[in-house]
């Protein structure tokens, strides 16, 4: 499942073979859901946004050039869907629980010890208190496990800037989490 294959599929979609979008949906809907969930912490909203992203990819398929990686284009559209939502609704992030994200992300929700669940819930509560840009960069780097260069391409900044922002966001998250634990 390399990106060249994704680019080739998207170019076929662009050329009118709309059925091929299903292949990309199958490959990326869970990953995209995970990103959106870590930005909104709302299960149903994140599911709706995944649908919106794929709809917009179909609607704006003519803008895909194939020169960059498909995944960068997909995340750019996802970021725009998020920005549109926040601009229209002006609402704060509301935490619903990590189980929804884990289940949709393809993982099984194991029967964890109570303390581990509490720590996860605390971590997500701390993430809520980060700025939108800090949550976004941590969601891409830590939850989506993208490389710094990939994040730089998605966000339109240098790799060095991404590394600095990840470091600062992690420091802020740690500070918030420690304060909450007290």
N, CA, C and O atoms as a DFTB+ gen file, in Angstrom:
728 C
 N C O
     1  1       0.827      -1.193       0.000
     2  2       0.000       0.000       0.000
     3  2       0.871       1.256       0.000
     4  3       0.756       2.090       0.898
     5  1       1.723       1.390      -0.983
     6  2       2.579       2.566      -1.020
     7  2       1.831       3.769      -1.580
     8  3       0.764       3.639      -2.179
     9  1       2.414       4.934      -1.371
    10  2       1.746       6.166      -1.774
    11  2       1.652       6.303      -3.286
    12  3       0.735       6.965      -3.772
    13  1       2.557       5.708      -4.047
    14  2       2.445       5.764      -5.496
    15  2       1.162       5.084      -5.940
    16  3       0.477       5.562      -6.845
    17  1       0.847       3.996      -5.319
    18  2      -0.395       3.303      -5.628
    19  2      -1.582       4.189      -5.273
    20  3      -2.548       4.264      -6.032
    21  1      -1.519       4.859      -4.127
    22  2      -2.588       5.773      -3.729
    23  2      -2.721       6.904      -4.738
    24  3      -3.832       7.265      -5.129
    25  1      -1.606       7.458      -5.154
    26  2      -1.631       8.527      -6.158
    27  2      -2.247       8.033      -7.463
    28  3      -3.059       8.724      -8.077
    29  1      -1.855       6.837      -7.880
    30  2      -2.387       6.285      -9.131
    31  2      -3.895       6.073      -9.025
    32  3      -4.636       6.353      -9.967
    33  1      -4.338       5.582      -7.887
    34  2      -5.779       5.381      -7.688
    35  2      -6.502       6.723      -7.738
    36  3      -7.532       6.851      -8.399
    37  1      -5.966       7.717      -7.043
    38  2      -6.625       9.024      -7.011
    39  2      -6.633       9.655      -8.398
    40  3      -7.592      10.340      -8.753
    41  1      -5.594       9.442      -9.180
    42  2      -5.579       9.970     -10.545
    43  2      -6.650       9.301     -11.400
    44  3      -7.223       9.931     -12.289
    45  1      -6.922       8.015     -11.129
    46  2      -8.018       7.332     -11.842
    47  2      -9.364       7.896     -11.413
    48  3     -10.270       8.051     -12.232
    49  1      -9.492       8.202     -10.118
    50  2     -10.721       8.840      -9.633
    51  2     -10.884      10.192     -10.315
    52  3     -11.975      10.546     -10.760
    53  1      -9.803      10.933     -10.391
    54  2      -9.831      12.245     -11.037
    55  2     -10.280      12.121     -12.492
    56  3     -10.988      12.986     -13.009
    57  1      -9.863      11.046     -13.138
    58  2     -10.209      10.824     -14.546
    59  2     -11.644      10.329     -14.725
    60  3     -12.110      10.184     -15.855
    61  1     -12.345      10.070     -13.622
    62  2     -13.747       9.691     -13.740
    63  2     -14.096       8.321     -13.212
    64  3     -15.276       7.974     -13.168
    65  1     -13.119       7.526     -12.809
    66  2     -13.382       6.192     -12.265
    67  2     -13.689       6.325     -10.772
    68  3     -12.855       5.999      -9.927
    69  1     -14.889       6.804     -10.459
    70  2     -15.252       7.140      -9.084
    71  2     -15.326       5.930      -8.159
    72  3     -15.204       6.076      -6.942
    73  1     -15.520       4.753      -8.713
    74  2     -15.585       3.546      -7.883
    75  2     -14.270       3.278      -7.158
    76  3     -14.256       2.621      -6.117
    77  1     -13.187       3.775      -7.693
    78  2     -11.866       3.574      -7.074
    79  2     -11.741       4.300      -5.727
    80  3     -10.887       3.948      -4.913
    81  1     -12.576       5.296      -5.492
    82  2     -12.508       6.019      -4.222
    83  2     -12.783       5.071      -3.059
    84  3     -12.286       5.289      -1.954
    85  1     -13.562       4.030      -3.294
    86  2     -13.837       3.040      -2.256
    87  2     -12.571       2.377      -1.742
    88  3     -12.469       2.066      -0.555
    89  1     -11.615       2.159      -2.621
    90  2     -10.341       1.558      -2.204
    91  2      -9.600       2.488      -1.244
    92  3      -9.050       2.048      -0.235
    93  1      -9.595       3.775      -1.575
    94  2      -8.916       4.738      -0.712
    95  2      -9.662       4.884       0.608
    96  3      -9.046       5.037       1.663
    97  1     -10.983       4.837       0.545
    98  2     -11.775       4.899       1.777
    99  2     -11.429       3.721       2.683
   100  3     -11.226       3.903       3.884
   101  1     -11.363       2.538       2.129
   102  2     -11.027       1.342       2.924
   103  2      -9.636       1.452       3.539
   104  3      -9.424       1.018       4.671
   105  1      -8.710       2.017       2.819
   106  2      -7.337       2.153       3.323
   107  2      -7.213       3.212       4.421
   108  3      -6.452       3.031       5.371
   109  1      -7.949       4.303       4.296
   110  2      -7.658       5.460       5.138
   111  2      -8.778       5.919       6.060
   112  3      -8.558       6.844       6.842
   113  1      -9.957       5.331       6.012
   114  2     -11.037       5.868       6.842
   115  2     -10.751       5.733       8.322
   116  3     -11.089       6.638       9.085
   117  1     -10.151       4.655       8.756
   118  2      -9.852       4.483      10.189
   119  2      -8.753       5.428      10.646
   120  3      -8.833       6.014      11.725
   121  1      -7.733       5.572       9.823
   122  2      -6.634       6.479      10.148
   123  2      -7.146       7.918      10.223
   124  3      -6.791       8.666      11.134
   125  1      -7.970       8.289       9.271
   126  2      -8.544       9.622       9.242
   127  2      -9.471       9.837      10.438
   128  3      -9.475      10.908      11.045
   129  1     -10.252       8.814      10.769
   130  2     -11.125       8.902      11.939
   131  2     -10.294       9.137      13.200
   132  3     -10.647       9.971      14.035
   133  1      -9.198       8.406      13.335
   134  2      -8.337       8.568      14.507
   135  2      -7.832       9.994      14.634
   136  3      -7.841      10.566      15.724
   137  1      -7.394      10.565      13.529
   138  2      -6.926      11.956      13.546
   139  2      -8.045      12.898      13.955
   140  3      -7.864      13.734      14.840
   141  1      -9.189      12.769      13.324
   142  2     -10.312      13.660      13.608
   143  2     -10.820      13.482      15.037
   144  3     -11.204      14.454      15.688
   145  1     -10.822      12.245      15.519
   146  2     -11.269      12.008      16.897
   147  2     -10.324      12.680      17.885
   148  3     -10.769      13.260      18.876
   149  1      -9.025      12.606      17.619
   150  2      -8.065      13.229      18.533
   151  2      -8.085      14.749      18.440
   152  3      -7.491      15.434      19.272
   153  1      -8.756      15.266      17.446
   154  2      -8.923      16.718      17.341
   155  2     -10.236      17.179      17.968
   156  3     -10.313      18.295      18.482
   157  1     -11.275      16.330      17.934
   158  2     -12.601      16.737      18.417
   159  2     -13.041      16.009      19.676
   160  3     -13.802      16.556      20.474
   161  1     -12.571      14.780      19.862
   162  2     -12.997      13.897      20.957
   163  2     -14.505      13.651      20.954
   164  3     -15.117      13.479      22.008
   165  1     -15.085      13.637      19.781
   166  2     -16.508      13.348      19.629
   167  2     -16.664      12.280      18.539
   168  3     -16.352      12.521      17.373
   169  1     -17.145      11.115      18.931
   170  2     -17.223       9.961      18.046
   171  2     -18.085      10.243      16.812
   172  3     -17.619      10.095      15.683
   173  1     -19.324      10.643      17.023
   174  2     -20.230      10.836      15.893
   175  2     -19.778      11.979      14.987
   176  3     -19.864      11.881      13.762
   177  1     -19.308      13.040      15.584
   178  2     -18.805      14.160      14.792
   179  2     -17.625      13.717      13.937
   180  3     -17.535      14.082      12.765
   181  1     -16.725      12.934      14.515
   182  2     -15.557      12.455      13.777
   183  2     -15.973      11.548      12.629
   184  3     -15.402      11.623      11.541
   185  1     -16.959      10.695      12.862
   186  2     -17.459       9.828      11.791
   187  2     -18.049      10.669      10.662
   188  3     -17.802      10.402       9.486
   189  1     -18.831      11.686      11.026
   190  2     -19.411      12.571      10.015
   191  2     -18.321      13.302       9.239
   192  3     -18.428      13.473       8.024
   193  1     -17.285      13.727       9.932
   194  2     -16.205      14.457       9.277
   195  2     -15.436      13.570       8.303
   196  3     -14.998      14.040       7.254
   197  1     -15.270      12.301       8.638
   198  2     -14.617      11.376       7.708
   199  2     -15.409      11.348       6.406
   200  3     -14.839      11.412       5.316
   201  1     -16.729      11.253       6.532
   202  2     -17.583      11.253       5.339
   203  2     -17.430      12.563       4.562
   204  3     -17.364      12.559       3.333
   205  1     -17.375      13.674       5.284
   206  2     -17.212      14.972       4.630
   207  2     -15.897      15.053       3.871
   208  3     -15.842      15.578       2.759
   209  1     -14.833      14.528       4.482
   210  2     -13.516      14.574       3.836
   211  2     -13.553      13.789       2.527
   212  3     -13.077      14.276       1.502
   213  1     -14.111      12.585       2.553
   214  2     -14.153      11.793       1.325
   215  2     -15.094      12.413       0.291
   216  3     -14.835      12.325      -0.909
   217  1     -16.172      13.031       0.740
   218  2     -17.053      13.738      -0.179
   219  2     -16.294      14.892      -0.846
   220  3     -16.382      15.081      -2.059
   221  1     -15.558      15.651      -0.050
   222  2     -14.808      16.782      -0.599
   223  2     -13.693      16.309      -1.526
   224  3     -13.369      16.986      -2.501
   225  1     -13.104      15.150      -1.228
   226  2     -12.082      14.623      -2.134
   227  2     -12.706      14.302      -3.495
   228  3     -12.094      14.534      -4.538
   229  1     -13.917      13.772      -3.473
   230  2     -14.602      13.520      -4.746
   231  2     -14.966      14.828      -5.438
   232  3     -14.753      14.988      -6.640
   233  1     -15.506      15.738      -4.681
   234  2     -15.957      17.007      -5.246
   235  2     -14.792      17.801      -5.838
   236  3     -14.924      18.409      -6.900
   237  1     -13.664      17.789      -5.151
   238  2     -12.503      18.576      -5.587
   239  2     -11.394      17.709      -6.160
   240  3     -10.221      18.076      -6.096
   241  1     -11.753      16.574      -6.714
   242  2     -10.753      15.655      -7.277
   243  2      -9.931      16.311      -8.381
   244  3      -8.789      15.922      -8.625
   245  1     -10.504      17.290      -9.035
   246  2      -9.780      17.980     -10.113
   247  2      -8.561      18.741      -9.584
   248  3      -7.675      19.095     -10.363
   249  1      -8.501      18.999      -8.266
   250  2      -7.358      19.730      -7.704
   251  2      -6.177      18.814      -7.381
   252  3      -5.073      19.293      -7.120
   253  1      -6.404      17.502      -7.398
   254  2      -5.313      16.561      -7.104
   255  2      -4.407      16.480      -8.326
   256  3      -4.846      16.127      -9.420
   257  1      -3.141      16.811      -8.120
   258  2      -2.203      16.834      -9.243
   259  2      -1.385      15.555      -9.362
   260  3      -0.911      15.217     -10.446
   261  1      -1.219      14.847      -8.256
   262  2      -0.403      13.642      -8.285
   263  2       1.065      13.915      -8.068
   264  3       1.861      12.978      -7.997
   265  1       1.448      15.183      -7.959
   266  2       2.865      15.499      -7.748
   267  2       3.268      15.286      -6.298
   268  3       4.403      14.898      -6.022
   269  1       2.355      15.535      -5.371
   270  2       2.623      15.271      -3.959
   271  2       2.001      13.938      -3.578
   272  3       1.405      13.250      -4.407
   273  1       2.149      13.596      -2.328
   274  2       1.584      12.331      -1.870
   275  2       0.104      12.493      -1.579
   276  3      -0.325      13.529      -1.069
   277  1      -0.671      11.481      -1.899
   278  2      -2.116      11.470      -1.679
   279  2      -2.454      11.769      -0.226
   280  3      -3.368      12.545       0.055
   281  1      -1.726      11.161       0.692
   282  2      -2.040      11.301       2.120
   283  2      -1.913      12.752       2.571
   284  3      -2.668      13.191       3.440
   285  1      -0.987      13.498       2.007
   286  2      -0.839      14.912       2.364
   287  2      -2.058      15.704       1.889
   288  3      -2.563      16.573       2.600
   289  1      -2.512      15.397       0.702
   290  2      -3.698      16.050       0.161
   291  2      -4.918      15.714       1.023
   292  3      -5.727      16.588       1.331
   293  1      -5.041      14.446       1.407
   294  2      -6.160      14.010       2.239
   295  2      -6.173      14.749       3.579
   296  3      -7.220      15.235       4.008
   297  1      -5.015      14.835       4.241
   298  2      -4.948      15.530       5.530
   299  2      -5.199      17.033       5.372
   300  3      -5.756      17.657       6.275
   301  1      -4.806      17.610       4.266
   302  2      -5.096      19.026       4.038
   303  2      -6.594      19.257       3.971
   304  3      -7.106      20.229       4.526
   305  1      -7.290      18.371       3.298
   306  2      -8.750      18.476       3.227
   307  2      -9.357      18.251       4.605
   308  3     -10.290      18.955       4.991
   309  1      -8.841      17.284       5.347
   310  2      -9.347      17.014       6.705
   311  2      -9.154      18.238       7.603
   312  3     -10.044      18.586       8.379
   313  1      -8.011      18.879       7.500
   314  2      -7.755      20.081       8.297
   315  2      -8.740      21.186       7.937
   316  3      -9.207      21.913       8.813
   317  1      -9.057      21.315       6.653
   318  2     -10.021      22.328       6.231
   319  2     -11.424      22.009       6.739
   320  3     -12.167      22.918       7.112
   321  1     -11.791      20.742       6.759
   322  2     -13.096      20.340       7.298
   323  2     -13.161      20.700       8.783
   324  3     -14.182      21.199       9.258
   325  1     -12.078      20.448       9.511
   326  2     -12.024      20.815      10.932
   327  2     -12.164      22.320      11.117
   328  3     -12.944      22.776      11.953
   329  1     -11.419      23.081      10.348
   330  2     -11.469      24.545      10.464
   331  2     -12.870      25.062      10.161
   332  3     -13.373      25.948      10.853
   333  1     -13.499      24.509       9.129
   334  2     -14.864      24.922       8.797
   335  2     -15.815      24.620       9.946
   336  3     -16.666      25.440      10.293
   337  1     -15.667      23.444      10.528
   338  2     -16.541      23.058      11.639
   339  2     -16.364      24.001      12.826
   340  3     -17.347      24.484      13.388
   341  1     -15.127      24.262      13.204
   342  2     -14.875      25.120      14.364
   343  2     -15.316      26.560      14.101
   344  3     -15.804      27.240      15.004
   345  1     -15.145      27.010      12.888
   346  2     -15.569      28.370      12.556
   347  2     -17.096      28.483      12.623
   348  3     -17.617      29.473      13.137
   349  1     -17.806      27.492      12.116
   350  2     -19.267      27.518      12.110
   351  2     -19.859      27.318      13.494
   352  3     -20.856      27.950      13.842
   353  1     -19.254      26.448      14.281
   354  2     -19.856      26.063      15.556
   355  2     -19.242      26.724      16.774
   356  3     -19.872      26.778      17.831
   357  1     -18.027      27.225      16.645
   358  2     -17.341      27.892      17.759
   359  2     -17.531      27.153      19.075
   360  3     -17.912      27.738      20.089
   361  1     -17.261      25.872      19.034
   362  2     -17.440      25.068      20.236
   363  2     -16.110      24.501      20.711
   364  3     -15.157      24.368      19.943
   365  1     -16.074      24.178      21.969
   366  2     -14.888      23.600      22.568
   367  2     -14.870      22.087      22.344
   368  3     -15.902      21.469      22.086
   369  1     -13.686      21.515      22.448
   370  2     -13.537      20.078      22.354
   371  2     -14.203      19.447      23.572
   372  3     -14.042      19.925      24.696
   373  1     -14.944      18.381      23.343
   374  2     -15.590      17.672      24.441
   375  2     -15.177      16.211      24.384
   376  3     -15.388      15.535      23.377
   377  1     -14.599      15.739      25.447
   378  2     -14.078      14.384      25.523
   379  2     -15.211      13.386      25.707
   380  3     -16.060      13.561      26.581
   381  1     -15.230      12.324      24.874
   382  2     -16.239      11.266      24.996
   383  2     -15.634       9.953      25.474
   384  3     -16.377       9.046      25.848
   385  1     -14.352       9.825      25.474
   386  2     -13.714       8.582      25.893
   387  2     -12.851       8.009      24.788
   388  3     -13.134       8.205      23.606
   389  1     -11.803       7.304      25.168
   390  2     -10.849       6.795      24.193
   391  2     -11.311       5.504      23.542
   392  3     -10.810       5.154      22.474
   393  1     -12.244       4.786      24.142
   394  2     -12.656       3.509      23.582
   395  2     -13.183       3.657      22.169
   396  3     -12.916       2.810      21.317
   397  1     -13.932       4.724      21.906
   398  2     -14.481       4.934      20.564
   399  2     -13.362       5.070      19.543
   400  3     -13.443       4.491      18.460
   401  1     -12.331       5.818      19.866
   402  2     -11.219       6.007      18.932
   403  2     -10.471       4.706      18.720
   404  3     -10.097       4.380      17.594
   405  1     -10.251       3.966      19.784
   406  2      -9.515       2.716      19.662
   407  2     -10.291       1.704      18.827
   408  3      -9.706       0.991      18.012
   409  1     -11.594       1.641      19.028
   410  2     -12.407       0.698      18.289
   411  2     -12.421       1.050      16.813
   412  3     -12.232       0.173      15.970
   413  1     -12.641       2.315      16.482
   414  2     -12.692       2.734      15.091
   415  2     -11.316       2.669      14.438
   416  3     -11.213       2.457      13.230
   417  1     -10.264       2.850      15.222
   418  2      -8.917       2.827      14.660
   419  2      -8.469       1.398      14.354
   420  3      -7.347       1.185      13.895
   421  1      -9.338       0.422      14.607
   422  2      -9.024      -0.946      14.239
   423  2      -8.459      -1.779      15.369
   424  3      -8.231      -2.978      15.206
   425  1      -8.234      -1.167      16.493
   426  2      -7.700      -1.918      17.618
   427  2      -8.816      -2.511      18.447
   428  3      -9.966      -2.078      18.372
   429  1      -8.473      -3.477      19.215
   430  2      -9.435      -4.050      20.135
   431  2      -9.286      -3.347      21.468
   432  3      -8.180      -2.979      21.862
   433  1     -10.371      -3.163      22.147
   434  2     -10.315      -2.513      23.442
   435  2     -10.095      -3.612      24.486
   436  3     -11.029      -4.339      24.824
   437  1      -8.879      -3.737      24.992
   438  2      -8.599      -4.789      25.955
   439  2      -9.183      -4.439      27.323
   440  3      -9.481      -3.283      27.622
   441  1      -9.332      -5.457      28.120
   442  2      -9.824      -5.262      29.475
   443  2      -8.641      -4.792      30.316
   444  3      -7.927      -5.598      30.913
   445  1      -8.446      -3.477      30.353
   446  2      -7.287      -2.892      31.018
   447  2      -7.563      -2.701      32.492
   448  3      -8.707      -2.712      32.947
   449  1      -6.473      -2.525      33.226
   450  2      -6.589      -2.226      34.654
   451  2      -7.203      -0.839      34.818
   452  3      -7.028       0.025      33.958
   453  1      -7.909      -0.628      35.900
   454  2      -8.595       0.632      36.159
   455  2      -7.627       1.809      36.111
   456  3      -7.958       2.855      35.553
   457  1      -6.439       1.653      36.687
   458  2      -5.475       2.747      36.722
   459  2      -5.042       3.163      35.313
   460  3      -4.869       4.349      35.037
   461  1      -4.873       2.194      34.442
   462  2      -4.444       2.511      33.082
   463  2      -5.541       3.283      32.347
   464  3      -5.249       4.219      31.603
   465  1      -6.786       2.897      32.551
   466  2      -7.905       3.611      31.933
   467  2      -7.985       5.032      32.473
   468  3      -8.242       5.975      31.726
   469  1      -7.767       5.176      33.758
   470  2      -7.805       6.509      34.358
   471  2      -6.683       7.387      33.799
   472  3      -6.889       8.570      33.525
   473  1      -5.503       6.803      33.635
   474  2      -4.374       7.563      33.094
   475  2      -4.660       8.002      31.659
   476  3      -4.356       9.133      31.280
   477  1      -5.242       7.113      30.869
   478  2      -5.599       7.458      29.489
   479  2      -6.632       8.573      29.468
   480  3      -6.519       9.523      28.693
   481  1      -7.630       8.453      30.317
   482  2      -8.665       9.488      30.379
   483  2      -8.041      10.820      30.784
   484  3      -8.394      11.869      30.244
   485  1      -7.114      10.774      31.736
   486  2      -6.420      11.992      32.162
   487  2      -5.600      12.597      31.037
   488  3      -5.562      13.815      30.868
   489  1      -4.950      11.745      30.275
   490  2      -4.152      12.216      29.147
   491  2      -5.046      12.918      28.119
   492  3      -4.696      13.980      27.605
   493  1      -6.175      12.327      27.831
   494  2      -7.082      12.936      26.854
   495  2      -7.699      14.220      27.387
   496  3      -7.934      15.156      26.623
   497  1      -7.961      14.275      28.679
   498  2      -8.448      15.523      29.273
   499  2      -7.375      16.607      29.153
   500  3      -7.681      17.766      28.874
   501  1      -6.123      16.218      29.366
   502  2      -5.019      17.178      29.222
   503  2      -4.894      17.630      27.767
   504  3      -4.629      18.803      27.503
   505  1      -5.083      16.710      26.825
   506  2      -5.018      17.061      25.398
   507  2      -6.082      18.096      25.053
   508  3      -5.841      18.971      24.222
   509  1      -7.248      18.009      25.673
   510  2      -8.326      18.968      25.426
   511  2      -7.885      20.396      25.730
   512  3      -8.348      21.348      25.101
   513  1      -6.995      20.531      26.691
   514  2      -6.568      21.859      27.136
   515  2      -5.470      22.455      26.266
   516  3      -5.127      23.627      26.421
   517  1      -4.923      21.671      25.364
   518  2      -3.919      22.192      24.433
   519  2      -4.599      23.060      23.382
   520  3      -5.805      22.957      23.159
   521  1      -3.822      23.902      22.749
   522  2      -4.367      24.696      21.643
   523  2      -4.670      23.765      20.475
   524  3      -4.178      22.637      20.425
   525  1      -5.468      24.237      19.552
   526  2      -5.824      23.444      18.375
   527  2      -4.571      23.014      17.615
   528  3      -4.465      21.861      17.196
   529  1      -3.625      23.931      17.435
   530  2      -2.412      23.605      16.680
   531  2      -1.547      22.583      17.416
   532  3      -0.917      21.735      16.785
   533  1      -1.515      22.660      18.742
   534  2      -0.741      21.684      19.510
   535  2      -1.386      20.300      19.435
   536  3      -0.690      19.297      19.273
   537  1      -2.715      20.245      19.552
   538  2      -3.428      18.962      19.436
   539  2      -3.212      18.368      18.055
   540  3      -2.992      17.165      17.914
   541  1      -3.276      19.218      17.035
   542  2      -3.125      18.756      15.666
   543  2      -1.748      18.132      15.434
   544  3      -1.640      17.052      14.855
   545  1      -0.714      18.810      15.882
   546  2       0.637      18.307      15.622
   547  2       0.906      17.025      16.411
   548  3       1.606      16.134      15.929
   549  1       0.350      16.930      17.626
   550  2       0.503      15.690      18.402
   551  2      -0.336      14.562      17.813
   552  3       0.096      13.409      17.806
   553  1      -1.522      14.879      17.323
   554  2      -2.355      13.850      16.692
   555  2      -1.649      13.273      15.462
   556  3      -1.659      12.061      15.248
   557  1      -1.046      14.134      14.670
   558  2      -0.344      13.660      13.479
   559  2       0.914      12.875      13.829
   560  3       1.196      11.846      13.214
   561  1       1.671      13.355      14.813
   562  2       2.949      12.706      15.125
   563  2       2.805      11.493      16.029
   564  3       3.438      10.466      15.785
   565  1       1.999      11.591      17.051
   566  2       1.924      10.515      18.033
   567  2       0.828       9.496      17.742
   568  3       1.037       8.295      17.915
   569  1      -0.326       9.958      17.305
   570  2      -1.438       9.034      17.073
   571  2      -1.451       8.496      15.649
   572  3      -1.759       7.323      15.436
   573  1      -1.122       9.338      14.670
   574  2      -1.084       8.894      13.280
   575  2       0.300       8.384      12.893
   576  3       0.474       7.781      11.833
   577  1       1.278       8.628      13.753
   578  2       2.655       8.153      13.589
   579  2       3.268       8.580      12.247
   580  3       3.988       7.816      11.604
   581  1       2.963       9.813      11.846
   582  2       3.572      10.339      10.634
   583  2       4.960      10.864      10.964
   584  3       5.218      11.297      12.087
   585  1       5.840      10.825       9.993
   586  2       7.193      11.349      10.162
   587  2       7.156      12.865      10.118
   588  3       6.232      13.465       9.568
   589  1       8.165      13.469      10.700
   590  2       8.228      14.938      10.758
   591  2       8.178      15.559       9.371
   592  3       7.525      16.586       9.187
   593  1       8.843      14.972       8.402
   594  2       8.825      15.526       7.051
   595  2       7.426      15.445       6.457
   596  3       7.000      16.363       5.756
   597  1       6.701      14.353       6.730
   598  2       5.328      14.233       6.230
   599  2       4.433      15.303       6.860
   600  3       3.608      15.916       6.182
   601  1       4.607      15.515       8.150
   602  2       3.830      16.537       8.850
   603  2       4.164      17.914       8.291
   604  3       3.280      18.747       8.089
   605  1       5.441      18.140       8.046
   606  2       5.870      19.420       7.471
   607  2       5.198      19.649       6.124
   608  3       4.760      20.762       5.836
   609  1       5.110      18.618       5.298
   610  2       4.455      18.743       3.993
   611  2       2.969      19.046       4.156
   612  3       2.417      19.863       3.418
   613  1       2.321      18.394       5.116
   614  2       0.888      18.599       5.353
   615  2       0.620      20.005       5.866
   616  3      -0.312      20.672       5.416
   617  1       1.444      20.455       6.811
   618  2       1.213      21.744       7.455
   619  2       1.870      22.920       6.734
   620  3       1.628      24.076       7.081
   621  1       2.692      22.631       5.743
   622  2       3.340      23.696       4.991
   623  2       4.401      24.429       5.781
   624  3       4.469      25.658       5.743
   625  1       5.226      23.690       6.493
   626  2       6.316      24.298       7.255
   627  2       7.554      23.423       7.138
   628  3       7.503      22.354       6.531
   629  1       8.655      23.863       7.710
   630  2       9.889      23.091       7.621
   631  2       9.875      21.947       8.633
   632  3       9.143      21.974       9.622
   633  1      10.692      20.961       8.359
   634  2      10.797      19.818       9.262
   635  2      11.306      20.264      10.635
   636  3      10.850      19.759      11.660
   637  1      12.245      21.202      10.655
   638  2      12.767      21.718      11.925
   639  2      11.685      22.385      12.758
   640  3      11.625      22.204      13.974
   641  1      10.839      23.151      12.101
   642  2       9.734      23.812      12.800
   643  2       8.791      22.774      13.394
   644  3       8.318      22.933      14.520
   645  1       8.517      21.714      12.642
   646  2       7.642      20.646      13.130
   647  2       8.247      20.011      14.378
   648  3       7.542      19.785      15.362
   649  1       9.533      19.727      14.346
   650  2      10.196      19.102      15.498
   651  2      10.102      19.991      16.734
   652  3       9.826      19.511      17.833
   653  1      10.330      21.273      16.548
   654  2      10.238      22.219      17.665
   655  2       8.813      22.254      18.212
   656  3       8.611      22.234      19.426
   657  1       7.831      22.306      17.321
   658  2       6.431      22.385      17.765
   659  2       5.986      21.104      18.459
   660  3       5.215      21.158      19.417
   661  1       6.455      19.966      17.996
   662  2       6.140      18.704      18.671
   663  2       6.728      18.715      20.074
   664  3       6.062      18.354      21.045
   665  1       7.979      19.134      20.166
   666  2       8.641      19.184      21.467
   667  2       7.897      20.122      22.416
   668  3       7.642      19.766      23.567
   669  1       7.553      21.297      21.946
   670  2       6.848      22.261      22.793
   671  2       5.459      21.758      23.184
   672  3       5.027      21.943      24.322
   673  1       4.774      21.134      22.259
   674  2       3.441      20.597      22.565
   675  2       3.542      19.477      23.603
   676  3       2.702      19.375      24.497
   677  1       4.562      18.650      23.480
   678  2       4.751      17.569      24.463
   679  2       5.071      18.152      25.839
   680  3       4.576      17.655      26.850
   681  1       5.886      19.192      25.886
   682  2       6.211      19.842      27.156
   683  2       4.955      20.449      27.785
   684  3       4.736      20.329      28.990
   685  1       4.142      21.093      26.968
   686  2       2.900      21.691      27.465
   687  2       1.931      20.612      27.950
   688  3       1.289      20.773      28.988
   689  1       1.828      19.525      27.207
   690  2       0.964      18.415      27.601
   691  2       1.422      17.825      28.930
   692  3       0.610      17.533      29.807
   693  1       2.712      17.657      29.062
   694  2       3.264      17.127      30.309
   695  2       2.952      18.061      31.475
   696  3       2.563      17.608      32.552
   697  1       3.122      19.347      31.264
   698  2       2.850      20.338      32.306
   699  2       1.373      20.307      32.714
   700  3       1.059      20.322      33.904
   701  1       0.481      20.265      31.745
   702  2      -0.958      20.223      32.033
   703  2      -1.302      18.936      32.774
   704  3      -2.046      18.961      33.755
   705  1      -0.768      17.820      32.310
   706  2      -1.066      16.527      32.924
   707  2      -0.591      16.485      34.379
   708  3      -1.306      15.992      35.251
   709  1       0.596      16.993      34.639
   710  2       1.126      17.005      36.009
   711  2       0.248      17.872      36.903
   712  3      -0.052      17.488      38.034
   713  1      -0.162      19.024      36.413
   714  2      -1.040      19.907      37.202
   715  2      -2.366      19.232      37.500
   716  3      -2.908      19.379      38.596
   717  1      -2.889      18.498      36.542
   718  2      -4.168      17.807      36.753
   719  2      -4.040      16.691      37.776
   720  3      -4.981      16.422      38.522
   721  1      -2.891      16.042      37.816
   722  2      -2.673      14.921      38.732
   723  2      -2.545      15.373      40.184
   724  3      -2.751      14.580      41.103
   725  1      -2.208      16.641      40.392
   726  2      -2.017      17.154      41.742
   727  2      -3.305      17.353      42.458
   728  3      -3.311      17.783      43.611
